[in-house]
Amino acid sequence: MRTLKDNTNITPELLEAVERYYNGTMALQKRTLFKEQLHKDGDFKILVEDIRTTLLGIEGQALKERLEAFHEEISKHNPVVASTPKVRFLSFSKIAIAAGIILVLGMLWFLSGSTNDRLFAKYFRPDPGLPTTMSSSDNFAFYDAMVNYKQGDYATAISKWEKLEQKAPENDTLNYFLGVAYLAQKNAEKAVPYLKKTANNAESVFLQDAFYYMGLAYLKSDKLEEAKNAFQKSQSDKSQEILNRLN
């Protein structure tokens, strides 16, 4: 379970990194690494989104204060033409304020946020995927989509795999990765049917993992009994950890 300690790691460097990432001033290599971490670490993604929301809120407040001051000057001097002063982006002092606000937001999130959402964010990591170095021309379309999947482009991977799945609807590998890809998009409703198809194949090498991701999908949908049942069938260490928290 995510704790308040997670939010004490907010440093001025992280806040400035988030600012540079969203305003397009981050160096390309750092931006690539930052984006990869967002895809891989659910807790980090939530933290970054909280920071961004707070920074935007402070920026909006700064604009409001400057506009109010501007209108006060207009009322005093009643000029015929006036121009709106430019708003500078966040100063370091505002970033420091943002850190304090985010800590408060983190506390509120911890106290009132959904336990199921927190567990999902903590435990969901997309399957790393299959090696894409195979040269089999028969499987080119599948591995072409696998490249998109491993790059975090789940929409493209899904589009390609669904075309293949129409020709081989019982293929456990296709169904498994389609389910995980949809879950990576936070679409649990779409993920479950594909994962179920894989789980119904007792010979599938993805059997235990399919039950694990199915449990996460049900967890995200707040279907606790279905989630517990899937985790029990998975029998993985992580499934047991989640069951202990749910019980």
mmCIF file of N, CA and C in Angstrom, residues 178-226:
data_model
loop_
_atom_site.group_PDB
_atom_site.id
_atom_site.type_symbol
_atom_site.label_atom_id
_atom_site.label_comp_id
_atom_site.label_asym_id
_atom_site.label_seq_id
_atom_site.Cartn_x
_atom_site.Cartn_y
_atom_site.Cartn_z
ATOM 1 N N LEU A 178 -3.410 -9.035 -25.396
ATOM 2 C CA LEU A 178 -4.492 -8.066 -25.606
ATOM 3 C C LEU A 178 -5.087 -7.646 -24.260
ATOM 4 N N GLY A 179 -5.294 -8.611 -23.375
ATOM 5 C CA GLY A 179 -5.836 -8.295 -22.053
ATOM 6 C C GLY A 179 -4.925 -7.389 -21.262
ATOM 7 N N VAL A 180 -3.629 -7.697 -21.272
ATOM 8 C CA VAL A 180 -2.676 -6.879 -20.520
ATOM 9 C C VAL A 180 -2.566 -5.479 -21.122
ATOM 10 N N ALA A 181 -2.574 -5.397 -22.457
ATOM 11 C CA ALA A 181 -2.474 -4.096 -23.121
ATOM 12 C C ALA A 181 -3.670 -3.220 -22.778
ATOM 13 N N TYR A 182 -4.860 -3.812 -22.776
ATOM 14 C CA TYR A 182 -6.054 -3.034 -22.398
ATOM 15 C C TYR A 182 -5.970 -2.603 -20.937
ATOM 16 N N LEU A 183 -5.458 -3.474 -20.089
ATOM 17 C CA LEU A 183 -5.343 -3.123 -18.673
ATOM 18 C C LEU A 183 -4.318 -2.009 -18.477
ATOM 19 N N ALA A 184 -3.268 -2.010 -19.307
ATOM 20 C CA ALA A 184 -2.280 -0.931 -19.246
ATOM 21 C C ALA A 184 -2.916 0.403 -19.614
ATOM 22 N N GLN A 185 -3.987 0.354 -20.380
ATOM 23 C CA GLN A 185 -4.741 1.561 -20.727
ATOM 24 C C GLN A 185 -5.817 1.873 -19.685
ATOM 25 N N LYS A 186 -5.806 1.125 -18.587
ATOM 26 C CA LYS A 186 -6.784 1.265 -17.501
ATOM 27 C C LYS A 186 -8.195 0.868 -17.928
ATOM 28 N N ASN A 187 -8.292 0.052 -18.972
ATOM 29 C CA ASN A 187 -9.590 -0.395 -19.466
ATOM 30 C C ASN A 187 -9.821 -1.834 -19.010
ATOM 31 N N ALA A 188 -10.246 -1.976 -17.750
ATOM 32 C CA ALA A 188 -10.433 -3.298 -17.156
ATOM 33 C C ALA A 188 -11.568 -4.059 -17.828
ATOM 34 N N GLU A 189 -12.611 -3.343 -18.237
ATOM 35 C CA GLU A 189 -13.763 -3.996 -18.855
ATOM 36 C C GLU A 189 -13.373 -4.724 -20.142
ATOM 37 N N LYS A 190 -12.511 -4.096 -20.926
ATOM 38 C CA LYS A 190 -12.049 -4.714 -22.171
ATOM 39 C C LYS A 190 -11.025 -5.819 -21.897
ATOM 40 N N ALA A 191 -10.267 -5.656 -20.831
ATOM 41 C CA ALA A 191 -9.185 -6.602 -20.535
ATOM 42 C C ALA A 191 -9.713 -7.963 -20.101
ATOM 43 N N VAL A 192 -10.738 -7.985 -19.280
ATOM 44 C CA VAL A 192 -11.203 -9.234 -18.661
ATOM 45 C C VAL A 192 -11.560 -10.328 -19.662
ATOM 46 N N PRO A 193 -12.355 -10.053 -20.709
ATOM 47 C CA PRO A 193 -12.726 -11.149 -21.628
ATOM 48 C C PRO A 193 -11.520 -11.829 -22.280
ATOM 49 N N TYR A 194 -10.495 -11.055 -22.632
ATOM 50 C CA TYR A 194 -9.308 -11.642 -23.250
ATOM 51 C C TYR A 194 -8.539 -12.490 -22.236
ATOM 52 N N LEU A 195 -8.408 -11.965 -21.024
ATOM 53 C CA LEU A 195 -7.688 -12.715 -19.993
ATOM 54 C C LEU A 195 -8.440 -13.993 -19.620
ATOM 55 N N LYS A 196 -9.756 -13.933 -19.650
ATOM 56 C CA LYS A 196 -10.558 -15.122 -19.361
ATOM 57 C C LYS A 196 -10.305 -16.216 -20.387
ATOM 58 N N LYS A 197 -10.191 -15.826 -21.657
ATOM 59 C CA LYS A 197 -9.939 -16.816 -22.706
ATOM 60 C C LYS A 197 -8.624 -17.540 -22.458
ATOM 61 N N THR A 198 -7.618 -16.783 -22.054
ATOM 62 C CA THR A 198 -6.325 -17.400 -21.759
ATOM 63 C C THR A 198 -6.429 -18.303 -20.536
ATOM 64 N N ALA A 199 -7.118 -17.807 -19.508
ATOM 65 C CA ALA A 199 -7.249 -18.581 -18.267
ATOM 66 C C ALA A 199 -8.048 -19.864 -18.470
ATOM 67 N N ASN A 200 -8.896 -19.884 -19.490
ATOM 68 C CA ASN A 200 -9.695 -21.085 -19.768
ATOM 69 C C ASN A 200 -8.881 -22.177 -20.455
ATOM 70 N N ASN A 201 -7.669 -21.803 -20.864
ATOM 71 C CA ASN A 201 -6.783 -22.777 -21.494
ATOM 72 C C ASN A 201 -5.805 -23.298 -20.439
ATOM 73 N N ALA A 202 -6.101 -24.463 -19.892
ATOM 74 C CA ALA A 202 -5.297 -25.009 -18.794
ATOM 75 C C ALA A 202 -3.866 -25.323 -19.205
ATOM 76 N N GLU A 203 -3.617 -25.409 -20.509
ATOM 77 C CA GLU A 203 -2.275 -25.725 -20.998
ATOM 78 C C GLU A 203 -1.461 -24.465 -21.317
ATOM 79 N N SER A 204 -2.051 -23.301 -21.176
ATOM 80 C CA SER A 204 -1.363 -22.061 -21.554
ATOM 81 C C SER A 204 -0.195 -21.770 -20.615
ATOM 82 N N VAL A 205 0.913 -21.351 -21.184
ATOM 83 C CA VAL A 205 2.066 -20.968 -20.356
ATOM 84 C C VAL A 205 1.790 -19.662 -19.621
ATOM 85 N N PHE A 206 0.738 -18.967 -20.038
ATOM 86 C CA PHE A 206 0.379 -17.699 -19.411
ATOM 87 C C PHE A 206 -0.728 -17.858 -18.374
ATOM 88 N N LEU A 207 -1.063 -19.090 -18.022
ATOM 89 C CA LEU A 207 -2.215 -19.356 -17.168
ATOM 90 C C LEU A 207 -2.162 -18.585 -15.848
ATOM 91 N N GLN A 208 -1.084 -18.738 -15.088
ATOM 92 C CA GLN A 208 -0.977 -18.091 -13.781
ATOM 93 C C GLN A 208 -0.961 -16.565 -13.909
ATOM 94 N N ASP A 209 -0.245 -16.073 -14.912
ATOM 95 C CA ASP A 209 -0.186 -14.623 -15.121
ATOM 96 C C ASP A 209 -1.538 -14.076 -15.553
ATOM 97 N N ALA A 210 -2.268 -14.844 -16.354
ATOM 98 C CA ALA A 210 -3.593 -14.400 -16.797
ATOM 99 C C ALA A 210 -4.525 -14.220 -15.599
ATOM 100 N N PHE A 211 -4.481 -15.173 -14.649
ATOM 101 C CA PHE A 211 -5.306 -15.043 -13.443
ATOM 102 C C PHE A 211 -4.862 -13.829 -12.619
ATOM 103 N N TYR A 212 -3.554 -13.584 -12.560
ATOM 104 C CA TYR A 212 -3.042 -12.439 -11.797
ATOM 105 C C TYR A 212 -3.560 -11.122 -12.376
ATOM 106 N N TYR A 213 -3.434 -10.955 -13.679
ATOM 107 C CA TYR A 213 -3.897 -9.713 -14.301
ATOM 108 C C TYR A 213 -5.423 -9.610 -14.285
ATOM 109 N N MET A 214 -6.095 -10.760 -14.352
ATOM 110 C CA MET A 214 -7.549 -10.745 -14.240
ATOM 111 C C MET A 214 -7.955 -10.248 -12.851
ATOM 112 N N GLY A 215 -7.210 -10.704 -11.829
ATOM 113 C CA GLY A 215 -7.482 -10.227 -10.476
ATOM 114 C C GLY A 215 -7.309 -8.719 -10.371
ATOM 115 N N LEU A 216 -6.262 -8.197 -11.009
ATOM 116 C CA LEU A 216 -6.043 -6.744 -10.990
ATOM 117 C C LEU A 216 -7.153 -6.008 -11.728
ATOM 118 N N ALA A 217 -7.624 -6.599 -12.829
ATOM 119 C CA ALA A 217 -8.707 -5.978 -13.592
ATOM 120 C C ALA A 217 -9.988 -5.910 -12.754
ATOM 121 N N TYR A 218 -10.306 -7.010 -12.071
ATOM 122 C CA TYR A 218 -11.483 -7.006 -11.199
ATOM 123 C C TYR A 218 -11.285 -6.040 -10.029
ATOM 124 N N LEU A 219 -10.062 -5.972 -9.522
ATOM 125 C CA LEU A 219 -9.769 -5.063 -8.416
ATOM 126 C C LEU A 219 -10.028 -3.624 -8.835
ATOM 127 N N LYS A 220 -9.579 -3.273 -10.031
ATOM 128 C CA LYS A 220 -9.785 -1.907 -10.524
ATOM 129 C C LYS A 220 -11.261 -1.603 -10.724
ATOM 130 N N SER A 221 -12.036 -2.658 -11.024
ATOM 131 C CA SER A 221 -13.484 -2.492 -11.219
ATOM 132 C C SER A 221 -14.260 -2.622 -9.917
ATOM 133 N N ASP A 222 -13.529 -2.752 -8.782
ATOM 134 C CA ASP A 222 -14.149 -2.881 -7.457
ATOM 135 C C ASP A 222 -15.001 -4.135 -7.326
ATOM 136 N N LYS A 223 -14.639 -5.182 -8.058
ATOM 137 C CA LYS A 223 -15.319 -6.476 -7.933
ATOM 138 C C LYS A 223 -14.439 -7.379 -7.074
ATOM 139 N N LEU A 224 -14.551 -7.208 -5.772
ATOM 140 C CA LEU A 224 -13.600 -7.828 -4.855
ATOM 141 C C LEU A 224 -13.670 -9.347 -4.821
ATOM 142 N N GLU A 225 -14.856 -9.901 -4.836
ATOM 143 C CA GLU A 225 -14.965 -11.359 -4.764
ATOM 144 C C GLU A 225 -14.358 -12.009 -6.000
ATOM 145 N N GLU A 226 -14.648 -11.431 -7.178
ATOM 146 C CA GLU A 226 -14.061 -11.949 -8.410
ATOM 147 C C GLU A 226 -12.542 -11.792 -8.386
#
